[in-house]
Amino acid sequence: MNTPIRILGIDPGLRRTGWAIVDAQGNSLRFVGAGTVTSDGKADLASRLCQLHDGLDAVLHDHRPDEAAVEATFVNKDASATLKLGQARGIAMLVPARAGLPVAEYAPNAVKKTVIGVGHGDKKQIHMMVKVLMPKARFDTDDAADAIAIAICHAHHRQSATSRLAMEALK
């Protein structure tokens, strides 16, 4: 595999959506960039979703990824918060899909297991392992660090995810 694959990792959230760009070439990973798209907490829900959409769209425009990976939603005790997170996650999946990218989904425990070796861990462990795996990685929020972890997870599992998507398209 001579051509690097540019991966967009997305950690969806209504207040803050983390994003990261990683180039994968064989077993080699290269950090490209990471950041956080924010929405105005005082604005109405539709406006906030538009802000997330426009921010992620700008990331796609600036970095031109080949594939995307999004963290799957977990269920909170607060049904309203879970619904809002699901809507933000919908935007996180819609933006790359509208750009024609394949979009893979990973459960939070799968991301943690891939990056830190166990399915349960805290933010400090994720930060530490992201720095170990990608020493040049720079992130300003937990959301951006999580997005890097999601991109790393996809880089390690992309062949199986790509095959699964192809099989589903044939159905």
Backbone as a ProteinNet text record, in pm:
[ID]
protein_1_A
[PRIMARY]
MNTPIRILGIDPGLRRTGWAIVDAQGNSLRFVGAGTVTSDGKADLASRLCQLHDGLDAVLHDHRPDEAAVEATFVNKDASATLKLGQARGIAMLVPARAGLPVAEYAPNAVKKTVIGVGHGDKKQIHMMVKVLMPKARFDTDDAADAIAIAICHAHHRQSATSRLAMEALK
[TERTIARY]
85.6	0	90.3	99.3	189.2	123	-4.5	-74.6	-131.3	-99	-158.2	-309.3	-379.1	-522.4	-541.3	-610.9	-636.7	-767.7	-759.2	-873.2	-916.8	-1046.1	-1106.4	-1171.9	-1124.9	-1187.7	-1276.4	-1397.3	-1491.7	-1546	-1535.3	-1595.1	-1713.1	-1835.7	-1949.6	-1997.4	-2040.6	-2100.9	-2173.7	-2276.5	-2352.4	-2276.2	-2210.8	-2131.5	-1999.1	-1931.3	-1799.3	-1791	-1753.9	-1728.6	-1580.4	-1511	-1368.9	-1347	-1240.6	-1204	-1052.8	-1010.8	-867.9	-845.8	-733.5	-692.2	-561.7	-562.5	-446.1	-425.6	-301.4	-268.1	-217.4	-274.2	-234	-173.7	-53.3	11.8	70	3.2	40.9	20.3	125.9	118.2	163.6	199.8	251.1	139.1	138.7	40.7	113.2	53.6	110.1	0.7	26	-67.9	-67.6	-186.9	-200.7	-257.8	-364.5	-425.2	-539.7	-578.8	-691.5	-745.7	-870.8	-931.9	-1071.4	-1141.9	-1275.5	-1368.7	-1482.6	-1588.9	-1684.8	-1718.4	-1808.1	-1937.8	-2039	-2165.5	-2199.4	-2278.8	-2319.9	-2430.7	-2398.5	-2493.6	-2618.1	-2615.3	-2731.8	-2824.2	-2776.2	-2855.8	-2955.5	-3054.6	-3151.7	-3085	-3148.3	-3090.4	-3057.4	-3148.9	-3125.3	-3002.1	-2987	-2870.7	-2741.5	-2747.2	-2628.1	-2588.1	-2687.1	-2657	-2598.6	-2647.3	-2589.9	-2445.2	-2415.8	-2278.7	-2185.2	-2230.4	-2150	-2130.5	-2238.9	-2232.2	-2130.2	-2141.4	-2052.5	-1907.2	-1884.6	-1748.5	-1686.3	-1762.1	-1709.8	-1692.3	-1782.7	-1770.1	-1640.4	-1605.3	-1480.3	-1359.1	-1364.7	-1255.6	-1239.5	-1349.7	-1342.9	-1284.6	-1328.4	-1279.4	-1128.6	-1083.6	-942.3	-850.3	-896	-806.8	-833	-946.7	-978.7	-951.7	-1019.5	-998.7	-1058.2	-1011.4	-1060.5	-1168.3	-1161.1	-1254.4	-1281.7	-1391.4	-1425.8	-1464.3	-1442.5	-1481.8	-1545.9	-1658.1	-1735.6	-1757.3	-1743.3	-1770.6	-1921	-1959.9	-2101.4	-2153.2	-2280.7	-2345.1	-2365.6	-2342.3	-2376.9	-2504	-2574.7	-2701.9	-2679	-2725.3	-2719.8	-2844.5	-2841.5	-2962.3	-3061	-3008.7	-3090.9	-3131	-3255.9	-3303.9	-3289.7	-3312.3	-3301.8	-3158	-3062.3	-2921.2	-2880.4	-2929.7	-2898.7	-2953.7	-3074.4	-3134.4	-3053	-3012.6	-2932.6	-2797.5	-2734.4	-2608.6	-2629.6	-2740.7	-2771.5	-2788.6	-2846.8	-2862.2	-2726.3	-2639.8	-2504.6	-2428	-2447.7	-2382.7	-2434.3	-2562.9	-2618	-2547.8	-2521.4	-2446.6	-2305.9	-2242.3	-2106	-2098.5	-2206.4	-2209.3	-2251.7	-2341.8	-2395.9	-2290.8	-2211.8	-2116.6	-2019.7	-1950.3	-1861.1	-1936.9	-2054.4	-2131.9	-2173.9	-2216.3	-2254.4	-2136	-2014.7	-1893.6	-1848.4	-1925.1	-1893.5	-1795.4	-1768.1	-1672.8	-1742.8	-1675.1	-1728.4	-1715.1	-1816.1	-1817.7	-1830.6	-1729.6	-1731.4	-1770.1	-1827.5	-1868.9	-1798.8	-1755.2	-1686.1	-1742.7	-1769.1	-1814.7	-1701.1	-1733.7	-1628.8	-1534.1	-1588	-1502.4	-1407.1	-1450	-1362.3	-1247.4	-1277.7	-1173.3	-1071.6	-1120.4	-1030.6	-947.4	-1009.6	-935.7	-825.1	-852.8	-752.9	-638.1	-669.3	-567.5	-495.2	-568.8	-503	-493	-553.8	-539.3	-649.8	-736	-849.7	-972.6	-1090.4	-1214	-1264.2	-1203.1	-1244.3	-1120	-1126.3	-1013.6	-1058.2	-974.2	-1011.5	-940.9	-976.4	-923.4	-771.1	-715.2	-569.1	-497.7	-554.5	-493.1	-499.1	-612.1	-624.3	-522.7	-511.6	-415	-273.1	-238.5	-104.2	-73.4	-167.1	-142.2	-144.4	-228.1	-226	-87.3	-31.3	102.8	210.1	193.6	289.9	282.1	159.8	140.8	170	143.6	163.7	229.2	361.2	429.4	411.6	385.8	368.9	225.5	137.2	-3.8	-20.6	-103.2	-136.6	-287.7	-336.6	-480.8	-503.8	-611.5	-640.2	-757.5	-828.8	-942.8	-946.6	-1020.5	-1043.2	-1112.3	-1199.7	-1274.8	-1181.1	-1082.6	-985.4	-898.9	-857.8	-779.3	-859.9	-987.2	-1073.7	-1087.6	-1094.7	-1105.4	-978.8	-862.7	-737.6	-745.7	-793.1	-806.3	-901.6	-1009.6	-1105.6	-1040.2	-961	-889.8	-788.2	-717.3	-622.2	-695.5	-806.9	-888.2	-928.3	-974.2	-1015.6	-897.1	-782.2	-663.6	-630.6	-650	-619.9	-727.1	-848.9	-960.6	-1023.2	-965.9	-1032.7	-1054.6	-966.7	-986.7	-1113.1	-1131.7	-1252.5	-1376.5	-1363.2	-1477.1	-1511.1	-1408.8	-1432	-1496.4	-1448.8	-1507.3	-1652.9	-1682.4	-1818.9	-1910.1	-1861.5	-1942.5	-1967.4	-1865.7	-1880.8	-1982.3	-1977.8	-2073	-2215.7	-2232	-2364.9	-2418.3	-2330.2	-2373	-2422.2	-2370.3	-2410.6	-2546.9	-2592.5	-2721.3	-2837.7
-117.2	0	123.7	192.3	305.9	439.2	448.5	575.4	584.6	692.8	707.1	730.2	682.8	704.3	810.1	916	1023.3	993.9	984.2	946.5	1065.4	1089.4	1189.3	1116.6	1142.1	1088.5	1195.6	1157.3	1254.2	1202.3	1287.4	1260.6	1355.8	1308.2	1399.7	1447.2	1570.6	1629.4	1755.5	1792.7	1912.6	2039.7	2042	2159.4	2163.9	2048.9	2038.8	1908.6	1917.9	1800.8	1800.8	1696.8	1685.6	1626.1	1671	1614.5	1594.8	1498.6	1473	1417.4	1452.5	1400.4	1323.7	1197.9	1110.7	1047.3	1044	972.1	833.5	730.7	592.1	535.3	480.6	415.3	284.7	174.7	46.5	53	20.2	26.9	160.9	252.4	382	485.8	563.5	670.1	803	906.3	1040.9	1138	1213.4	1314.5	1432.2	1477.4	1591.9	1711.6	1689.3	1800.5	1753.8	1838.9	1809	1939.7	1935.2	2054.2	2024.5	2129.9	2117.1	2216.6	2167.2	2252.9	2276	2400.3	2430.7	2492.7	2480.5	2547.2	2642	2740.6	2842.3	2785.6	2762.1	2703.7	2787.1	2913.6	3000.8	2999.8	2940.6	2937.6	2821.9	2826.3	2717.4	2593.9	2479.4	2351.4	2348.8	2394.1	2390.8	2474	2590	2675.1	2607.4	2542	2473	2357.9	2284.8	2176.1	2231.2	2346.3	2411.8	2452.5	2501.5	2540.3	2419.6	2306.9	2184.7	2140.5	2143.4	2106.8	2192.6	2323.3	2414	2396.8	2375.1	2354.2	2227.3	2117.5	1991.7	1999.5	2069.6	2087.1	2161.6	2261.1	2335.1	2243.7	2155.1	2059.9	1970	1918.9	1835.4	1912.9	2035.4	2119.3	2144.8	2171.9	2204.5	2083.9	1965	1849.5	1736.7	1736.5	1636.9	1492.1	1443.6	1304.6	1205.8	1080.3	972.5	890.1	882.8	802.4	875	838.3	898.4	789.2	820	730.5	814.9	767.3	840.6	749.6	807.5	729.2	709.9	588.1	555.8	621.7	654.1	718.7	619.8	666.3	586.3	645.8	566.1	610.3	666.4	787.4	851.5	818.2	854.8	843.9	953.4	1061.7	1175.8	1157.2	1123.2	1095.4	1216.3	1334.9	1456.2	1478.3	1458.4	1474.5	1368.2	1247.2	1139.7	1173.1	1225.8	1263.2	1373.3	1474.7	1584	1532.9	1443.2	1384.5	1305.5	1234.1	1158.3	1249.1	1366.8	1461.5	1516.2	1545.4	1591.1	1480.6	1357.5	1243.9	1227.2	1254.9	1251.1	1350.5	1469.7	1569.5	1518	1457.7	1405.6	1295.2	1221.8	1117.3	1173.3	1269.7	1327.1	1403.1	1485.1	1570.2	1487.1	1387.4	1308.5	1222.1	1172.3	1090.6	1174.3	1298.1	1386.6	1419.2	1412.2	1435.9	1309.4	1200.6	1076.4	986.1	1013.6	931.2	812.2	697.9	589.5	631.4	600.7	639.4	513.2	488.6	374.5	423.2	333.2	365.8	271.6	327.3	248.3	279.6	175.7	192	249.8	330	387.8	281.8	166.8	62.3	4.5	-3.1	-52.7	45.2	174.5	276.2	264.9	256.9	246.8	119.4	8.5	-117.8	-110.8	-47.4	-34.2	55.8	166.1	266.2	239	202.5	183.9	37.4	-52.1	-194.6	-256.6	-172.8	-222.9	-141.6	-201	-136.3	-27.6	-15.9	88.6	164.2	293.9	376.6	520.3	601.4	742	829	956.4	1052.5	1062.4	1054.8	1066	952.5	831.6	718.1	735.5	785.9	810.1	914.7	1025.5	1130.4	1073.5	995.7	940.2	849.4	759.2	665.8	734.1	835.8	911.4	973.7	1028	1088	983.2	862.5	755.8	710.9	689.8	640.6	746.8	872.3	982.4	1099.8	1093.8	1196.9	1340.2	1356	1490.2	1541.7	1459.6	1498.9	1616	1710.8	1828.2	1836.5	1852.4	1865.7	1960.5	2038.2	2138.6	2102.4	1996.4	1954.4	1802.3	1752.1	1607.7	1555.3	1638.1	1596.3	1573.9	1661	1645.6	1522	1498.8	1379.2	1252.7	1254.9	1140	1118.9	1226.8	1215.3	1152.6	1185.7	1122.3	972.8	936.9	795	723	789	729.8	708.2	805.3	791	676.8	665.5	555.8	421.5	414.4	291.5	253.2	350.7	321.4	276	338.8	298.5	151.6	106.1	-33.5	-130.8	-82.8	-172.5	-143.1	-53.3	-4.5	-113.1	-208.2	-311.5	-390.9	-427.6	-503.1	-413.9	-285.3	-192.6	-167.6	-150.9	-126.7	-248.7	-367.3	-490.5	-504.4	-472.3	-482.1	-385.1	-262	-163.3	-210	-268.7	-317.3	-430.8	-519.5	-630.7	-580.6	-481.2	-427.1	-356.7	-296.6	-228	-329.3	-451.2	-553.9	-613.9	-597.3	-656.1	-588.7
0	0	0	-111.8	-125.4	-96.3	-116.1	-98.1	42.7	114.2	247.5	239.2	339	351.8	460.2	426.9	523.2	595.1	727	810.9	895.9	896.7	983.7	1100.1	1221.7	1342	1402.1	1443.4	1499.7	1632.1	1735.3	1865.9	1879.8	1851	1846.1	1982.9	1985.4	2104	2062.5	2133.8	2097.1	2133.6	2248.6	2286.9	2211.7	2211.1	2149.4	2071.1	1945.7	1862.4	1828.2	1875.1	1846.4	1709.1	1643.4	1513.4	1508.7	1428.4	1409.5	1270.7	1213.7	1084	1102.5	1055.8	1064.5	927.3	882.9	760.3	798.3	737.1	762.3	634.5	648.9	535.9	588.6	554.8	612.9	763.4	839.3	985.7	1040.5	953.4	995.1	1002.6	1109.8	1127.7	1138	1078.3	1086.2	1125.3	1231.8	1278.2	1181.1	1141.6	1051.7	1127	1201.9	1274.2	1361.2	1455.4	1543.6	1598.2	1638	1693.8	1743.8	1773.6	1829	1761.4	1715.9	1664.1	1779.9	1805.9	1917.4	1866.1	1949.3	1918	2032	2001.3	2097.7	2185.9	2313.7	2407.5	2429.9	2392.1	2409.9	2288.4	2179.5	2055.7	2061.2	1973	1964.6	1904.4	1923.9	1882.5	1733.1	1650	1505.4	1467.9	1528.8	1500.4	1545.9	1660	1710.7	1618.7	1568.5	1475.2	1345.9	1301.1	1182.7	1207.4	1326.6	1359.2	1354.5	1407.9	1401.8	1257.5	1180.5	1038.4	965.2	981.2	908.3	952.2	1081.6	1130.5	1076	1077.1	1022.9	872.5	805.9	661.7	627.3	707.9	686.7	706.9	805.6	828.7	706.5	652.9	532.7	415.6	399	289.4	302.7	424	446.8	436.9	480.4	492.5	393.1	326	222.9	265	371.7	413.4	313	322.3	236.9	305.2	438.3	517	647.6	712	840.9	939.8	1067.4	1175.6	1284.8	1336	1436.3	1556.7	1675.7	1796	1810.3	1844.6	1863.6	1991	1989.3	2103	2216.3	2336.4	2453.3	2512.8	2589.7	2645.6	2785.4	2807.1	2938.8	3018.1	3144.6	3227.1	3189.1	3133	3091.6	2944.8	2921.6	2785.7	2694.2	2745.6	2664.2	2617.4	2707.2	2669.9	2567.9	2584.6	2490.1	2351.7	2346	2218.2	2150.4	2224.9	2167.6	2119.3	2196	2152.6	2023.9	2014.4	1893.1	1772.4	1794	1682.8	1639.4	1735.3	1701.6	1629.1	1672.7	1606.9	1464	1444.3	1309.2	1218.1	1267.4	1189.7	1162.1	1263.8	1249.3	1144.1	1125.3	1022.6	887.3	889.8	766.9	686.4	752.7	680.3	595.7	652.5	565.8	465	502.6	408.5	287.2	310.6	198.9	109.4	165.6	86.3	13.1	29.1	-40.9	31.8	158.5	233	297.6	304.5	387.3	533.6	614	755.1	839.8	922.1	1013.7	1152.4	1231.1	1366.9	1463.2	1576.3	1677.3	1814.8	1892.4	2029.8	2113.5	2213.6	2298.7	2356.8	2397.6	2454.1	2350	2224.3	2117.7	2093.3	2097.3	2079.6	2192.8	2315.8	2431.4	2426.3	2390.4	2383.7	2278.5	2165.7	2060.4	2104.6	2169.4	2200.4	2332.3	2437.9	2567.2	2609.2	2532.4	2559.4	2642.5	2700.2	2776.7	2738.7	2757.1	2715.6	2808	2924	3018.2	3061.1	3050.2	3090.2	3098.7	3161.3	3175.9	3072.3	3074.2	2976.5	2985.4	3105.4	3122.3	3049.6	3056.9	2988.4	2837.1	2787.9	2643.8	2600.5	2674	2640.5	2636.4	2739.4	2747.7	2628.6	2595.5	2486.3	2349.9	2334.1	2208.3	2190.6	2298.1	2292.1	2264.4	2320.3	2295.4	2149.3	2100.2	1963.7	1858.6	1891.9	1796.7	1870.5	1890	1969	1917.2	1790	1733.5	1742.7	1796.9	1805.7	1901.3	1860.3	1941.9	1952.4	2074.4	2094.9	2210.8	2198.5	2299.9	2390.4	2358.2	2440.1	2449.2	2548.4	2558.5	2433.8	2376.2	2257	2138.4	2121.4	2013.2	2038	2163.4	2196.2	2167.5	2203.8	2175.1	2024.2	1948	1802.5	1743.7	1799.4	1754.6	1783.3	1902.6	1938.5	1843.2	1804.9	1710.9	1574.6	1529.4	1401.6	1409	1521.2	1539.6	1536.9	1606.4	1607.8	1465.8	1389.2	1252.1	1167.8	1187.1	1110.7	1136.6	1259.2	1294.2	1248.3	1234.6	1201.1	1065	989.4	867.3	764.4	751.2	649.7	679.5	805.6	838.8	828.1	865.6	854.6	708.4	624.3	481.7	416.6	452.2	397.8	439.4	566	616	541.1	518.2	443.7	300.6	238.8	101.8	94.8	192.6	195.3	215.8	301.1	324.1	198.6	120.8	-2.1	-106.4	-101.1	-197	-163.9	-42	-0.4	-68.4
[MASK]
+++++++++++++++++++++++++++++++++++++++++++++++++++++++++++++++++++++++++++++++++++++++++++++++++++++++++++++++++++++++++++++++++++++++++++++++++++++++++++++++++++++++++++

